[in-house]
XYZ file of C-alpha atoms in Angstrom:
560
model
C 0.000 0.000 0.000
C 1.251 3.474 -0.842
C 2.449 5.838 1.849
C -0.360 7.842 3.377
C 1.043 11.266 2.577
C 1.505 10.523 -1.123
C -2.050 9.642 -2.120
C -3.557 11.553 -5.035
C -6.670 10.547 -6.974
C -8.303 7.137 -6.719
C -5.363 4.784 -7.152
C -6.382 1.552 -8.913
C -10.082 1.834 -8.094
C -12.385 1.339 -11.085
C -15.252 3.827 -11.265
C -15.789 3.434 -15.010
C -19.092 1.538 -14.660
C -21.239 3.566 -12.259
C -24.356 1.568 -13.190
C -22.707 -1.625 -11.986
C -21.636 0.163 -8.782
C -25.240 1.262 -8.246
C -26.449 -2.330 -8.677
C -23.923 -3.443 -6.066
C -25.035 -0.706 -3.660
C -28.734 -1.553 -4.030
C -27.970 -5.230 -3.496
C -25.884 -4.747 -0.347
C -28.416 -2.234 1.022
C -31.136 -4.886 0.815
C -28.905 -7.595 2.305
C -27.957 -5.261 5.178
C -31.595 -4.457 5.959
C -32.466 -8.163 5.961
C -29.949 -8.603 8.771
C -31.061 -5.577 10.785
C -27.978 -3.528 9.870
C -29.927 -0.326 9.334
C -27.018 2.117 9.262
C -25.073 0.147 6.668
C -28.247 -0.171 4.601
C -28.894 3.554 4.846
C -25.317 4.430 3.829
C -25.485 2.232 0.732
C -28.951 3.560 -0.162
C -27.835 7.196 0.120
C -24.826 6.554 -2.068
C -26.948 4.706 -4.638
C -29.430 7.603 -4.692
C -26.606 9.936 -5.774
C -26.192 7.935 -9.004
C -28.425 7.890 -12.079
C -31.532 5.613 -11.914
C -31.307 2.124 -13.422
C -33.574 0.669 -16.068
C -35.860 -2.211 -15.101
C -33.605 -4.650 -16.932
C -30.586 -3.376 -14.989
C -31.993 -3.842 -11.477
C -30.138 -6.423 -9.347
C -31.842 -9.837 -9.210
C -33.215 -11.088 -5.872
C -30.733 -13.203 -3.878
C -30.727 -16.912 -4.603
C -32.259 -18.954 -1.754
C -30.591 -22.140 -0.526
C -32.331 -25.172 0.973
C -31.310 -23.894 4.419
C -32.839 -20.482 3.655
C -36.107 -22.156 2.685
C -36.180 -24.278 5.860
C -35.480 -21.243 8.071
C -37.786 -18.840 6.224
C -40.751 -19.016 8.612
C -38.604 -18.635 11.737
C -36.587 -15.854 10.112
C -39.694 -13.913 9.001
C -41.242 -14.125 12.474
C -38.001 -13.287 14.289
C -37.259 -10.351 11.982
C -40.621 -8.789 12.862
C -39.740 -9.079 16.572
C -36.242 -7.756 15.899
C -37.643 -4.669 14.158
C -39.721 -3.994 17.296
C -36.529 -4.258 19.399
C -37.716 -7.506 21.057
C -34.259 -9.009 20.753
C -34.565 -11.887 23.227
C -37.825 -12.949 21.588
C -36.233 -12.823 18.137
C -33.256 -14.905 19.305
C -35.566 -17.489 20.899
C -37.341 -18.277 17.633
C -34.077 -18.401 15.677
C -32.494 -21.145 17.788
C -31.304 -23.997 15.637
C -31.435 -22.066 12.349
C -28.612 -23.017 9.991
C -28.799 -20.526 7.115
C -26.252 -17.698 7.087
C -28.904 -14.963 7.205
C -30.928 -16.489 10.044
C -27.804 -17.412 12.034
C -26.500 -13.849 11.766
C -29.821 -12.429 12.979
C -29.797 -14.932 15.864
C -26.325 -13.882 17.028
C -26.941 -10.199 16.356
C -30.175 -10.308 18.388
C -28.279 -11.779 21.332
C -25.596 -9.113 20.991
C -28.120 -6.249 20.866
C -30.043 -7.715 23.796
C -26.866 -7.594 25.873
C -26.139 -4.035 24.719
C -29.664 -2.902 25.596
C -29.448 -4.408 29.082
C -26.048 -2.823 29.605
C -27.314 0.598 28.540
C -30.408 0.283 30.734
C -28.248 -0.601 33.722
C -25.866 2.253 32.914
C -28.600 4.886 32.761
C -30.965 3.617 35.457
C -28.497 2.525 38.108
C -25.444 4.696 37.752
C -25.989 7.622 35.407
C -23.820 8.504 32.435
C -20.942 10.025 34.389
C -20.503 6.955 36.577
C -20.945 4.099 34.173
C -17.972 2.286 35.661
C -17.448 -1.272 34.549
C -20.937 -2.168 33.273
C -20.404 -4.798 30.579
C -22.433 -6.625 27.980
C -22.706 -10.030 29.636
C -23.419 -11.777 26.329
C -20.047 -10.921 24.782
C -17.975 -13.823 26.109
C -20.499 -16.464 25.030
C -20.809 -14.850 21.617
C -17.036 -14.816 21.223
C -16.740 -18.531 22.003
C -19.468 -19.494 19.524
C -18.301 -17.168 16.753
C -14.679 -18.247 17.253
C -15.646 -21.873 16.575
C -17.471 -20.858 13.420
C -14.518 -18.706 12.361
C -12.010 -21.522 12.777
C -14.294 -23.769 10.738
C -14.503 -21.026 8.065
C -18.289 -20.978 8.355
C -18.751 -17.198 8.722
C -19.757 -15.049 5.774
C -18.870 -11.340 5.482
C -21.650 -10.263 7.836
C -20.725 -12.941 10.379
C -17.094 -11.826 10.310
C -18.255 -8.246 10.889
C -20.213 -9.287 13.996
C -17.289 -11.362 15.276
C -15.043 -8.308 14.896
C -17.520 -6.130 16.805
C -17.575 -8.637 19.675
C -13.762 -8.731 19.788
C -13.588 -4.925 19.797
C -16.097 -4.729 22.631
C -13.890 -7.137 24.592
C -10.909 -4.798 23.991
C -9.169 -7.355 21.779
C -8.187 -4.715 19.243
C -5.489 -6.624 17.329
C -7.707 -9.665 16.773
C -10.603 -7.390 15.840
C -8.529 -5.586 13.188
C -7.549 -8.905 11.590
C -11.176 -10.047 11.487
C -12.455 -6.753 10.061
C -9.778 -6.847 7.340
C -10.908 -10.390 6.527
C -14.523 -9.172 6.423
C -13.628 -6.474 3.877
C -12.073 -9.133 1.640
C -15.058 -11.495 1.908
C -17.724 -8.772 1.558
C -16.089 -5.521 0.410
C -19.445 -3.783 -0.160
C -20.438 -3.794 3.535
C -19.645 -0.299 4.850
C -20.100 -1.332 8.497
C -16.919 -3.453 8.458
C -14.887 -0.612 6.933
C -16.245 1.826 9.508
C -15.403 -0.467 12.428
C -11.902 -0.849 11.018
C -11.625 2.956 10.927
C -12.357 3.120 14.645
C -9.411 0.842 15.439
C -6.735 2.537 13.323
C -4.871 4.942 15.594
C -2.197 6.329 13.257
C -1.014 6.356 9.663
C 1.659 3.721 10.355
C -1.055 1.181 11.199
C -2.900 2.178 8.046
C 0.174 1.600 5.869
C 0.467 -2.058 6.803
C -3.184 -3.069 6.373
C -3.748 -5.588 3.598
C -6.960 -4.198 2.101
C -8.847 -5.417 -0.974
C -8.475 -3.448 -4.216
C -12.051 -2.251 -4.557
C -13.769 1.069 -5.105
C -15.075 0.849 -1.505
C -11.502 1.246 -0.263
C -11.490 4.811 -1.599
C -14.401 5.762 0.664
C -12.633 4.071 3.571
C -9.379 5.945 2.922
C -11.160 9.291 2.650
C -12.910 8.608 5.962
C -9.824 7.412 7.833
C -7.764 10.352 6.564
C -10.388 12.666 8.067
C -10.296 10.747 11.349
C -6.487 10.855 11.459
C -6.528 14.623 10.758
C -4.863 14.083 7.366
C -7.270 16.619 5.965
C -5.459 17.525 2.748
C -5.380 13.864 1.693
C -9.030 13.413 2.722
C -10.185 16.397 0.670
C -8.230 15.123 -2.341
C -9.970 11.757 -2.040
C -13.437 13.273 -1.704
C -12.847 15.577 -4.664
C -11.740 12.580 -6.730
C -14.912 10.713 -5.720
C -17.015 13.708 -6.755
C -15.197 13.827 -10.094
C -15.802 10.083 -10.509
C -19.584 10.635 -10.470
C -20.691 11.066 -6.847
C -21.232 14.837 -6.999
C -24.807 14.504 -5.675
C -23.833 12.436 -2.631
C -24.933 14.164 0.577
C -22.638 11.793 2.475
C -19.564 13.115 0.637
C -20.720 16.729 0.994
C -21.168 16.270 4.756
C -17.744 14.650 5.095
C -16.101 17.545 3.254
C -17.827 19.967 5.641
C -16.547 17.951 8.623
C -13.029 17.996 7.144
C -13.060 21.794 6.854
C -14.428 21.960 10.414
C -11.473 19.873 11.586
C -8.940 22.306 10.102
C -10.909 25.260 11.486
C -11.773 26.691 8.074
C -15.004 27.885 9.610
C -16.334 29.992 6.741
C -15.872 27.186 4.211
C -17.426 24.595 6.529
C -20.424 26.843 7.277
C -20.981 27.452 3.577
C -20.984 23.708 2.809
C -23.288 22.883 5.724
C -25.753 25.554 4.601
C -25.742 24.051 1.107
C -26.224 20.579 2.597
C -29.246 21.809 4.568
C -30.820 23.027 1.325
C -30.313 19.642 -0.327
C -31.387 17.566 2.688
C -33.459 19.838 5.005
C -34.568 17.067 7.380
C -31.081 15.675 7.893
C -29.976 15.347 11.532
C -26.616 13.617 11.046
C -23.629 15.968 11.462
C -25.863 18.834 12.607
C -24.080 18.815 15.974
C -20.868 19.595 14.068
C -22.715 22.381 12.240
C -23.833 23.749 15.622
C -20.201 23.747 16.834
C -19.354 26.095 13.963
C -22.297 28.377 14.737
C -21.175 28.362 18.380
C -17.616 29.384 17.509
C -18.953 32.230 15.370
C -21.385 33.249 18.183
C -24.273 33.067 15.690
C -27.093 32.944 18.256
C -30.084 33.437 15.902
C -28.850 30.751 13.496
C -28.086 28.324 16.334
C -31.499 28.989 17.890
C -33.207 28.313 14.546
C -31.241 25.079 14.070
C -32.135 23.866 17.583
C -35.857 24.577 17.084
C -35.817 22.987 13.635
C -34.185 19.760 14.863
C -36.616 19.608 17.791
C -39.485 19.610 15.313
C -37.860 16.809 13.309
C -36.796 14.548 16.212
C -36.104 15.927 19.662
C -34.914 12.553 20.982
C -31.887 12.210 18.711
C -28.448 12.613 20.258
C -27.497 15.231 17.676
C -30.558 17.310 18.586
C -29.651 17.209 22.279
C -26.089 18.321 21.475
C -27.323 21.215 19.326
C -29.622 22.401 22.135
C -26.742 22.004 24.592
C -24.550 24.200 22.400
C -27.337 26.786 22.213
C -27.593 27.015 26.009
C -23.809 27.075 26.321
C -23.626 30.048 23.943
C -26.127 31.807 26.206
C -23.844 30.988 29.193
C -26.524 28.735 30.718
C -24.011 25.997 31.445
C -26.160 23.932 33.820
C -28.866 23.584 31.161
C -26.244 22.823 28.526
C -24.757 20.020 30.643
C -28.270 18.632 31.208
C -28.849 18.286 27.462
C -25.475 16.639 26.923
C -26.425 14.168 29.668
C -29.681 13.492 27.828
C -27.697 12.758 24.691
C -25.619 10.229 26.620
C -28.714 8.537 27.997
C -29.785 8.013 24.396
C -26.326 6.799 23.351
C -23.616 6.377 26.022
C -20.985 5.926 23.294
C -21.666 9.232 21.552
C -18.258 10.874 21.518
C -19.263 14.490 20.918
C -21.560 14.625 23.933
C -18.850 13.454 26.356
C -16.405 16.072 25.100
C -18.950 18.894 25.110
C -20.095 17.944 28.604
C -16.486 18.120 29.755
C -16.293 21.657 28.369
C -19.443 22.646 30.284
C -18.102 21.263 33.562
C -14.943 23.271 32.942
C -17.087 26.396 32.569
C -18.787 25.539 35.869
C -15.356 25.052 37.536
C -16.234 21.411 38.262
C -12.858 19.945 37.321
C -13.445 16.445 38.720
C -16.616 15.986 36.645
C -14.830 17.455 33.612
C -11.997 14.933 34.009
C -14.515 12.067 34.148
C -16.294 13.296 31.035
C -13.064 13.698 29.053
C -11.867 10.247 30.147
C -15.117 8.703 28.925
C -14.643 10.489 25.591
C -11.193 8.897 25.281
C -12.651 5.476 26.119
C -15.028 5.900 23.190
C -12.351 7.196 20.803
C -8.676 7.522 21.676
C -8.223 9.778 18.628
C -10.328 12.600 20.099
C -7.726 15.331 20.502
C -10.310 17.637 22.120
C -10.658 15.275 25.078
C -6.874 14.971 25.554
C -6.566 18.754 25.288
C -9.438 19.219 27.751
C -7.715 16.931 30.258
C -4.562 19.006 29.884
C -6.545 22.153 30.653
C -8.175 20.646 33.744
C -4.841 19.537 35.196
C -3.432 22.962 34.363
C -6.171 24.478 36.536
C -5.286 21.966 39.255
C -1.624 23.097 38.974
C -0.353 19.609 38.099
C 2.069 20.385 35.251
C 3.455 16.862 34.773
C -0.040 15.444 34.178
C -0.788 18.486 32.081
C 2.280 17.867 29.915
C 1.311 14.232 29.295
C -2.177 15.096 28.063
C -1.050 18.007 25.916
C 1.555 15.721 24.328
C -1.167 13.228 23.429
C -3.276 16.017 21.919
C -0.244 17.246 19.962
C 0.444 13.759 18.586
C -3.078 13.720 17.174
C -2.894 17.312 15.884
C 0.800 17.933 15.131
C 0.052 21.070 13.102
C -2.390 22.676 15.534
C -0.720 25.726 17.067
C -2.994 25.639 20.135
C -1.533 22.288 21.216
C 2.003 23.557 20.696
C 1.416 26.771 22.667
C -0.121 24.742 25.501
C 2.916 22.437 25.472
C 5.239 25.444 25.543
C 3.455 26.894 28.565
C 3.794 23.544 30.332
C 7.511 23.367 29.628
C 7.875 26.923 30.943
C 6.217 25.959 34.223
C 8.569 22.989 34.477
C 11.527 25.312 33.730
C 12.368 23.381 30.557
C 12.890 26.596 28.632
C 14.700 25.157 25.609
C 11.753 22.832 24.939
C 9.343 25.712 25.504
C 11.131 27.827 22.891
C 10.958 24.979 20.371
C 7.207 24.632 20.926
C 6.495 28.342 20.519
C 8.562 28.575 17.342
C 6.887 25.479 15.905
C 3.475 26.965 16.767
C 4.379 30.073 14.792
C 5.741 28.016 11.893
C 2.559 25.935 11.463
C 0.301 29.014 11.509
C -0.452 30.536 14.885
C -4.243 30.585 15.240
C -4.346 32.792 18.334
C -1.384 35.022 17.373
C 0.305 34.487 20.754
C 3.213 32.130 20.025
C 5.677 34.863 19.013
C 4.784 36.995 22.039
C 5.371 34.074 24.383
C 8.626 33.250 22.615
C 9.754 36.888 22.831
C 9.012 37.031 26.564
C 10.984 33.841 27.038
C 13.947 35.388 25.226
C 13.544 38.464 27.466
C 13.649 36.240 30.521
C 16.878 34.666 29.255
C 18.385 38.097 28.425
C 18.460 37.231 24.725
C 17.530 40.738 23.645
C 18.240 40.428 19.917
C 16.097 37.296 19.551
C 13.321 38.888 21.631
C 13.347 41.973 19.401
C 13.153 39.840 16.249
C 10.145 37.970 17.651
C 8.356 41.206 18.526
C 9.080 42.627 15.052
C 7.628 39.506 13.383
C 4.629 39.634 15.734
C 3.849 43.283 14.883
C 4.211 42.570 11.165
C 1.782 39.636 11.429
C -0.810 41.614 13.391
C -0.777 44.495 10.918
C -0.628 42.324 7.789
C -3.616 40.141 8.687
C -5.852 43.187 9.131
C -6.698 42.527 12.765
C -7.539 45.341 15.163
C -4.206 46.945 15.908
C -5.079 47.360 19.577
C -4.192 43.714 20.137
C -3.500 42.967 23.782
C 0.237 42.527 23.358
C 1.012 45.034 20.598
C 1.789 47.886 22.984
C 4.051 45.536 24.961
C 5.916 44.730 21.742
C 6.363 48.416 20.838
C 7.491 49.187 24.374
C 10.180 46.504 24.303
C 11.363 47.575 20.853
C 11.613 51.202 22.008
C 13.885 50.080 24.847
C 15.864 47.779 22.560
C 16.461 50.423 19.882
C 17.423 52.984 22.533
C 20.066 50.648 23.923
C 21.317 50.135 20.363
C 21.401 53.971 19.930
C 18.939 53.796 17.042
C 17.125 56.973 18.082
C 14.695 57.265 15.172
C 13.477 53.682 15.511
C 13.218 54.055 19.299
C 11.202 57.256 18.932
C 8.855 55.694 16.357
C 8.184 52.665 18.569
C 7.587 54.794 21.662
C 5.120 56.980 19.772
C 3.321 53.876 18.462
C 3.200 52.548 21.999
C 1.613 55.766 23.226
C -1.254 55.391 20.755
C -2.605 52.568 22.914
C -4.674 52.891 26.034
C -1.921 51.781 28.363
C 0.183 54.861 27.534
C 1.891 54.901 30.895
C 3.619 51.646 30.085
C 5.685 53.469 27.463
C 6.754 56.404 29.606
C 9.761 54.813 31.189
C 12.718 56.704 32.622
C 15.577 56.922 30.137
C 13.883 55.122 27.265
C 14.314 58.010 24.797
C 16.491 61.094 24.443
C 15.082 64.248 26.027
C 13.832 65.971 22.852
C 12.046 62.915 21.482
C 10.301 62.102 24.748
C 9.155 65.698 25.219
C 7.780 65.698 21.671
C 5.964 62.416 22.279
C 4.345 63.673 25.470
C 3.387 66.979 23.873
C 1.642 65.095 21.074
C -0.536 63.472 23.709
C -1.355 66.827 25.265
C 0.703 66.144 28.349
C 2.903 68.867 29.850
C 5.979 66.723 30.151
C 9.506 67.411 31.075
C 12.275 64.827 30.980
C 11.688 62.104 33.523
C 14.827 61.503 35.531
């Protein structure tokens, strides 16, 4: 497999026959629904809808029934009706002894979902979402034993392998789960659920490099998704653009993923524009609307966020995304208790919903409840170890608790996930400063500036560090670069640290006997509110200082 950073286009994937691809999607959508895999069925259906309609003669034929399918048909039909009503134990009871692949999968899947439902009920009713502790799905071990026997006997089809992988992942057997999911993608490459589960287990691009994946057009969707998850946004956007060019320009799934990718690199205007377009194409969509609300929150767009919250409530107020959007709305209004309540509601609906754990951690931070924030962030990491926001949030909480070694560990983890995010680097630099590791701190601040300083503070912090170490020339260079950046990007010149920069440069130029430069910097400094900070004994020659003070309307004589 090619190196992750070098991917352009669609590799060896064949998208020449889109009508055949549509037939495959319609077929796997139906097979997924027959097995109760609603999300996989929906994904395939949405992708198929983005392609041109097929003629009657081109529609996929119904699946061929085996003798075992015929024998199990009555039990399967009855059990599937119970399954659809979420009566999982009842469905499993009537499927005992079934031998066909489809009925056997539904039997095992019903047992798995029954265990999950009981676990979630116990989590919510007995403990509450912040104290879920070690509640486990009691059915997992039995399912593993039975599926393992079938696997060794090579009696599992692609769907069975997918379920076996899910059970292994739930038992924290990640390596075995990855192997099984890879096998599932080879046996049934059209099943999106197996690819998605594999995504959740890949922690870095090195793991991705060594996966032996099938050469199929589905791999391109997987790669685009995993690049987004691994914060390889440039590669992800290239993949999605190639998929659009290949014929999927009408796919709302691809459009939403592109919006999420721009959200991840904090290109807020671009992401907002794409989400607004997506809402026009699919006005009743709820998926990804919590991400859309995050963007509205960052932009402090209260009316738009209020409208989105009310709109989603009308569509389905008991979806986790809806609860998160309402939580963001209350958070923007500084009603943090109400916001936390809605994030808790989201977790009652789905205890494994990553966004709600992270957002709830943020709300507890706002309420100064650091212990609850730590719990929430830890739960977010349990759900997804790639969530840099949770690692960063833990760093912030331990910073508040004045525990710099813990703080450093968590910021390092966040930085590993977002190596080009200046916020992580600045946070690391501040930690190193507190630990008196000043060389490391300087490296972090300079790197933060080099990757594009979002908050425009890295150079100031680096300059102050040089000041502290009596490295006046380096400090002056940092302040000069900082002032140039502030002015060039068109920000309000009265930036918090600009007057500090001019003040230092006035002192520096005076010591270097560069009177004109010193005078210019002092006068610039005096144009800010904190004028007194510039009027320092001996900074400028007598005539220049008197002129500067006179300009301000101050009757000044030389300060001795």
